[in-house]
């Protein structure tokens, strides 16, 4: 048995087509153009690449996109002033501050300064609290993308044993919380594993669904999973370079071996990755609707 590949590239493409129609209708019927600003401090190459991809996607969907690039030595006070400027800007519905920030800036202070109504990353404690309570809010983009991958692939989660590996605030904790809720792609029984978990293989072997988000290349091996498992691999690890200098990527799962036992599996790249930016755009459109009072 070889697993069915869950293509994040294909699912993201379908969602973007839906968003393109939704954005066009907002413009035509309500004269609303969803607006997103990305704020980048410094010149980290990976961050520049992410921000560029976000801007490109926004423009392709008809979303108004602005990019603010500040010098690496920008003070925390100046960054907070920039955030406040866009909190008050009626043409901007979503604010994203690209992380990581330079070490002299307190990330928590900056994230807490974003208006929760414009927090399209879903990191503000108001949105995190609403998420935990199951109230309507902006869901963090990667967990939101995972829910869409499971739903659109027809994976049954109700009553399923789900093992989440990794307890980060960005992926592990939120996806564990979301999947135990009474919701689509929810109603699961959750085990959250981490660096202090004893005998992780024993937990994984009983899992119907494994979500690996730990940042260790090929950590989940074929002898750790049962036949028919569904595997969502969030990891993106650089494990070398090709002869022409391109990065060789691996997930947290030993893809080639595990896919022979799994029923569904996401590849790296092309699995969870494409979903993250797509769900950011979905949150931005949702923010524009809510701020304008359009259902």
Short mmCIF file of C-alpha atoms in Angstrom, two decimals:
data_model
loop_
_atom_site.label_atom_id
_atom_site.label_comp_id
_atom_site.label_asym_id
_atom_site.label_seq_id
_atom_site.Cartn_x
_atom_site.Cartn_y
_atom_site.Cartn_z
CA UNK A 1 0.00 0.00 0.00
CA UNK A 2 1.29 3.44 -0.87
CA UNK A 3 -0.33 6.51 0.63
CA UNK A 4 -2.50 9.00 -1.18
CA UNK A 5 -0.59 12.27 -1.34
CA UNK A 6 -2.36 15.28 0.17
CA UNK A 7 -1.17 18.10 -2.06
CA UNK A 8 -1.15 21.39 -0.22
CA UNK A 9 -0.29 23.04 -3.51
CA UNK A 10 -3.55 21.83 -5.07
CA UNK A 11 -5.74 22.56 -2.02
CA UNK A 12 -4.22 26.03 -1.66
CA UNK A 13 -4.87 26.70 -5.35
CA UNK A 14 -8.56 25.79 -4.92
CA UNK A 15 -8.95 28.04 -1.86
CA UNK A 16 -7.23 30.93 -3.66
CA UNK A 17 -9.69 30.63 -6.54
CA UNK A 18 -12.55 30.84 -4.02
CA UNK A 19 -10.94 33.88 -2.39
CA UNK A 20 -10.45 35.59 -5.75
CA UNK A 21 -14.21 35.37 -6.36
CA UNK A 22 -14.98 36.57 -2.82
CA UNK A 23 -12.64 39.57 -3.14
CA UNK A 24 -14.19 40.53 -6.48
CA UNK A 25 -17.70 40.37 -4.96
CA UNK A 26 -16.64 42.55 -2.00
CA UNK A 27 -15.36 45.16 -4.44
CA UNK A 28 -18.40 45.01 -6.72
CA UNK A 29 -21.20 44.83 -4.13
CA UNK A 30 -19.73 46.70 -1.16
CA UNK A 31 -16.84 48.80 -2.56
CA UNK A 32 -14.48 47.08 -0.11
CA UNK A 33 -10.92 46.18 -1.03
CA UNK A 34 -9.30 43.97 1.64
CA UNK A 35 -5.97 45.47 2.69
CA UNK A 36 -2.92 43.79 4.21
CA UNK A 37 0.32 45.37 5.44
CA UNK A 38 3.45 43.33 6.15
CA UNK A 39 6.07 44.94 8.35
CA UNK A 40 9.64 43.65 8.05
CA UNK A 41 12.48 44.77 10.31
CA UNK A 42 15.96 44.10 8.95
CA UNK A 43 17.15 42.13 5.95
CA UNK A 44 16.89 38.48 6.93
CA UNK A 45 16.83 36.61 3.57
CA UNK A 46 14.23 34.04 4.64
CA UNK A 47 11.94 36.76 6.01
CA UNK A 48 12.35 38.81 2.82
CA UNK A 49 11.39 35.75 0.79
CA UNK A 50 8.28 35.08 2.92
CA UNK A 51 7.14 38.72 2.74
CA UNK A 52 7.67 38.80 -1.03
CA UNK A 53 5.57 35.65 -1.43
CA UNK A 54 2.79 37.13 0.71
CA UNK A 55 2.71 40.32 -1.36
CA UNK A 56 2.69 38.39 -4.62
CA UNK A 57 -0.20 36.20 -3.45
CA UNK A 58 -2.20 39.19 -2.20
CA UNK A 59 -1.86 41.02 -5.53
CA UNK A 60 -2.89 37.87 -7.44
CA UNK A 61 -6.11 37.70 -5.39
CA UNK A 62 -6.97 41.39 -5.75
CA UNK A 63 -6.05 42.21 -2.13
CA UNK A 64 -4.44 45.60 -1.53
CA UNK A 65 -0.96 44.89 -0.17
CA UNK A 66 1.59 47.21 1.39
CA UNK A 67 5.08 46.36 2.56
CA UNK A 68 6.99 48.36 5.15
CA UNK A 69 10.68 47.53 5.48
CA UNK A 70 12.44 49.09 8.45
CA UNK A 71 16.20 49.08 9.21
CA UNK A 72 17.52 46.36 11.53
CA UNK A 73 18.40 48.99 14.15
CA UNK A 74 14.83 50.34 14.34
CA UNK A 75 13.86 50.97 17.95
CA UNK A 76 10.98 49.10 19.56
CA UNK A 77 9.24 52.45 20.08
CA UNK A 78 9.42 53.27 16.36
CA UNK A 79 8.12 49.81 15.42
CA UNK A 80 5.21 50.19 17.86
CA UNK A 81 4.44 53.58 16.32
CA UNK A 82 4.33 51.96 12.88
CA UNK A 83 1.94 49.29 14.14
CA UNK A 84 -0.30 51.94 15.68
CA UNK A 85 -0.34 53.88 12.40
CA UNK A 86 -1.82 50.86 10.62
CA UNK A 87 -4.18 50.08 13.49
CA UNK A 88 -5.81 53.43 12.60
CA UNK A 89 -5.57 53.06 8.79
CA UNK A 90 -9.08 52.37 7.45
CA UNK A 91 -7.70 50.89 4.22
CA UNK A 92 -5.76 48.21 6.09
CA UNK A 93 -7.69 45.25 7.52
CA UNK A 94 -4.79 42.95 8.33
CA UNK A 95 -1.42 43.66 9.98
CA UNK A 96 1.40 41.15 9.90
CA UNK A 97 4.73 41.76 11.63
CA UNK A 98 7.25 39.32 10.17
CA UNK A 99 9.03 37.24 12.81
CA UNK A 100 11.68 36.83 14.07
CA UNK A 101 12.40 40.41 15.10
CA UNK A 102 15.90 41.71 16.00
CA UNK A 103 16.93 40.73 19.54
CA UNK A 104 16.65 44.27 20.93
CA UNK A 105 12.90 44.30 20.21
CA UNK A 106 10.43 42.52 22.51
CA UNK A 107 8.24 40.43 20.18
CA UNK A 108 5.48 40.07 22.78
CA UNK A 109 5.10 43.84 23.13
CA UNK A 110 4.81 44.20 19.36
CA UNK A 111 2.32 41.37 18.85
CA UNK A 112 0.17 42.63 21.72
CA UNK A 113 0.13 46.12 20.16
CA UNK A 114 -1.67 44.90 17.02
CA UNK A 115 -5.42 45.58 17.05
CA UNK A 116 -7.00 42.11 17.58
CA UNK A 117 -9.48 42.94 14.80
CA UNK A 118 -6.51 43.20 12.40
CA UNK A 119 -4.42 40.34 13.85
CA UNK A 120 -4.58 38.10 10.79
CA UNK A 121 -1.74 35.91 12.09
CA UNK A 122 -3.94 34.95 15.05
CA UNK A 123 -1.18 35.51 17.62
CA UNK A 124 -2.78 38.20 19.81
CA UNK A 125 -3.90 36.81 23.20
CA UNK A 126 -7.47 37.97 22.51
CA UNK A 127 -7.61 35.75 19.42
CA UNK A 128 -5.74 32.91 21.12
CA UNK A 129 -8.25 33.05 23.99
CA UNK A 130 -11.21 33.06 21.62
CA UNK A 131 -9.70 30.11 19.74
CA UNK A 132 -9.38 28.11 22.97
CA UNK A 133 -13.00 28.90 23.84
CA UNK A 134 -14.18 27.94 20.35
CA UNK A 135 -15.41 31.44 19.54
CA UNK A 136 -15.14 33.05 16.11
CA UNK A 137 -11.67 34.53 15.63
CA UNK A 138 -8.67 34.56 13.34
CA UNK A 139 -7.14 31.10 13.52
CA UNK A 140 -3.33 30.84 13.30
CA UNK A 141 -2.52 30.21 9.67
CA UNK A 142 -0.63 26.90 9.73
CA UNK A 143 -3.09 25.06 12.03
CA UNK A 144 -5.97 26.53 9.99
CA UNK A 145 -4.30 25.16 6.86
CA UNK A 146 -3.98 21.71 8.43
CA UNK A 147 -7.72 21.68 9.21
CA UNK A 148 -8.48 22.52 5.57
CA UNK A 149 -6.14 19.77 4.30
CA UNK A 150 -7.85 17.17 6.47
CA UNK A 151 -11.38 18.37 5.62
CA UNK A 152 -10.87 18.66 1.88
CA UNK A 153 -9.12 15.28 1.73
CA UNK A 154 -12.10 13.60 3.39
CA UNK A 155 -10.15 12.43 6.44
CA UNK A 156 -12.47 11.48 9.32
CA UNK A 157 -11.32 13.09 12.55
CA UNK A 158 -14.32 12.49 14.81
CA UNK A 159 -13.28 9.99 17.47
CA UNK A 160 -9.82 9.62 15.92
CA UNK A 161 -6.68 9.22 18.01
CA UNK A 162 -4.49 12.18 17.03
CA UNK A 163 -0.87 12.51 18.10
CA UNK A 164 0.61 15.99 17.75
CA UNK A 165 4.41 16.09 18.01
CA UNK A 166 5.62 19.53 19.06
CA UNK A 167 4.15 22.04 21.52
CA UNK A 168 4.92 25.38 19.88
CA UNK A 169 2.53 28.30 20.22
CA UNK A 170 2.42 28.58 16.42
CA UNK A 171 1.47 25.00 15.49
CA UNK A 172 1.46 22.32 18.19
CA UNK A 173 -0.67 23.88 20.91
CA UNK A 174 -3.27 25.46 18.60
CA UNK A 175 -3.78 22.43 16.34
CA UNK A 176 -4.18 20.19 19.39
CA UNK A 177 -6.76 22.57 20.83
CA UNK A 178 -8.66 22.99 17.57
CA UNK A 179 -8.93 19.29 16.83
CA UNK A 180 -10.44 18.46 20.22
CA UNK A 181 -13.22 21.01 19.73
CA UNK A 182 -16.71 20.30 18.42
CA UNK A 183 -16.01 21.51 14.91
CA UNK A 184 -15.22 20.44 11.38
CA UNK A 185 -11.95 18.46 11.46
CA UNK A 186 -12.40 18.21 15.22
CA UNK A 187 -13.91 15.90 17.87
CA UNK A 188 -10.63 14.00 18.08
CA UNK A 189 -8.84 12.51 21.09
CA UNK A 190 -5.54 14.34 21.38
CA UNK A 191 -2.12 13.34 22.67
CA UNK A 192 0.43 16.17 22.62
CA UNK A 193 4.02 14.89 22.57
CA UNK A 194 7.16 16.95 23.13
CA UNK A 195 10.86 16.74 24.00
CA UNK A 196 10.15 15.27 27.45
CA UNK A 197 7.70 12.63 26.26
CA UNK A 198 8.70 9.09 27.26
CA UNK A 199 8.46 6.40 24.57
CA UNK A 200 7.11 8.59 21.76
CA UNK A 201 6.94 5.58 19.46
CA UNK A 202 4.31 3.96 21.70
CA UNK A 203 2.07 7.02 21.35
CA UNK A 204 2.60 7.23 17.58
CA UNK A 205 1.85 3.53 17.02
CA UNK A 206 -1.72 3.92 18.27
CA UNK A 207 -2.38 7.13 16.33
CA UNK A 208 -4.92 7.31 13.53
CA UNK A 209 -3.53 10.75 12.61
CA UNK A 210 -0.01 12.07 13.28
CA UNK A 211 0.81 15.77 13.00
CA UNK A 212 4.57 16.27 13.17
CA UNK A 213 5.76 19.81 13.92
CA UNK A 214 8.99 19.42 15.82
CA UNK A 215 11.79 20.52 13.46
CA UNK A 216 13.82 17.30 13.49
CA UNK A 217 14.47 15.78 10.04
CA UNK A 218 12.87 12.36 9.45
CA UNK A 219 12.20 11.82 13.16
CA UNK A 220 9.01 9.84 12.56
CA UNK A 221 10.05 6.53 11.04
CA UNK A 222 8.04 3.66 9.54
CA UNK A 223 8.42 1.46 12.63
CA UNK A 224 6.69 4.18 14.71
CA UNK A 225 3.39 4.16 12.79
CA UNK A 226 0.57 1.73 12.17
CA UNK A 227 -0.84 0.76 8.79
CA UNK A 228 -3.41 3.22 7.44
CA UNK A 229 -2.22 6.21 9.50
CA UNK A 230 -2.81 9.74 8.18
CA UNK A 231 0.37 11.84 8.38
CA UNK A 232 0.56 15.64 8.28
CA UNK A 233 4.20 16.75 8.14
CA UNK A 234 4.70 20.40 9.15
CA UNK A 235 8.49 20.23 9.34
CA UNK A 236 10.71 22.01 6.82
CA UNK A 237 14.35 21.13 7.47
CA UNK A 238 17.35 21.95 5.29
CA UNK A 239 19.50 18.82 5.18
CA UNK A 240 21.98 19.77 2.46
CA UNK A 241 22.47 21.39 -0.92
CA UNK A 242 22.32 20.17 -4.49
CA UNK A 243 25.28 20.53 -6.83
CA UNK A 244 23.86 23.84 -8.09
CA UNK A 245 23.42 25.20 -4.55
CA UNK A 246 19.69 24.66 -4.02
CA UNK A 247 18.55 23.58 -0.55
CA UNK A 248 17.54 19.95 -0.06
CA UNK A 249 14.48 19.86 2.21
CA UNK A 250 13.16 17.11 4.45
CA UNK A 251 10.16 16.99 6.74
CA UNK A 252 9.91 15.66 10.27
CA UNK A 253 8.71 12.35 8.79
CA UNK A 254 10.73 9.79 6.83
CA UNK A 255 8.48 10.28 3.82
CA UNK A 256 9.68 7.48 1.52
CA UNK A 257 9.37 4.79 4.20
CA UNK A 258 6.24 6.03 5.99
CA UNK A 259 4.22 6.55 2.79
CA UNK A 260 4.28 2.77 2.25
CA UNK A 261 2.26 2.30 5.47
CA UNK A 262 0.15 5.48 5.56
CA UNK A 263 -3.25 5.98 3.93
CA UNK A 264 -2.66 9.73 3.44
CA UNK A 265 0.51 11.80 3.77
CA UNK A 266 1.65 15.35 3.01
CA UNK A 267 4.93 15.86 1.15
CA UNK A 268 7.71 18.33 1.96
CA UNK A 269 7.77 20.65 0.12
CA UNK A 270 4.27 21.05 -1.32
CA UNK A 271 2.23 19.94 1.68
CA UNK A 272 1.45 22.20 4.61
CA UNK A 273 3.71 25.05 3.41
CA UNK A 274 1.52 26.45 0.60
CA UNK A 275 -1.47 26.50 2.94
CA UNK A 276 0.01 28.97 5.44
CA UNK A 277 0.07 32.02 3.14
CA UNK A 278 -3.30 31.04 1.69
CA UNK A 279 -4.93 31.02 5.12
CA UNK A 280 -3.34 34.41 5.85
CA UNK A 281 -5.21 35.73 2.81
CA UNK A 282 -8.41 34.06 3.99
CA UNK A 283 -8.04 35.77 7.38
CA UNK A 284 -7.44 39.13 5.69
CA UNK A 285 -10.66 38.82 3.69
CA UNK A 286 -12.49 37.77 6.88
CA UNK A 287 -11.07 40.85 8.66
CA UNK A 288 -12.27 43.16 5.89
CA UNK A 289 -15.78 41.68 6.14
CA UNK A 290 -15.90 42.02 9.92
CA UNK A 291 -14.52 45.58 10.05
CA UNK A 292 -17.00 46.66 7.36
CA UNK A 293 -19.89 44.77 8.99
CA UNK A 294 -20.48 42.60 5.89
CA UNK A 295 -21.53 39.01 6.54
#
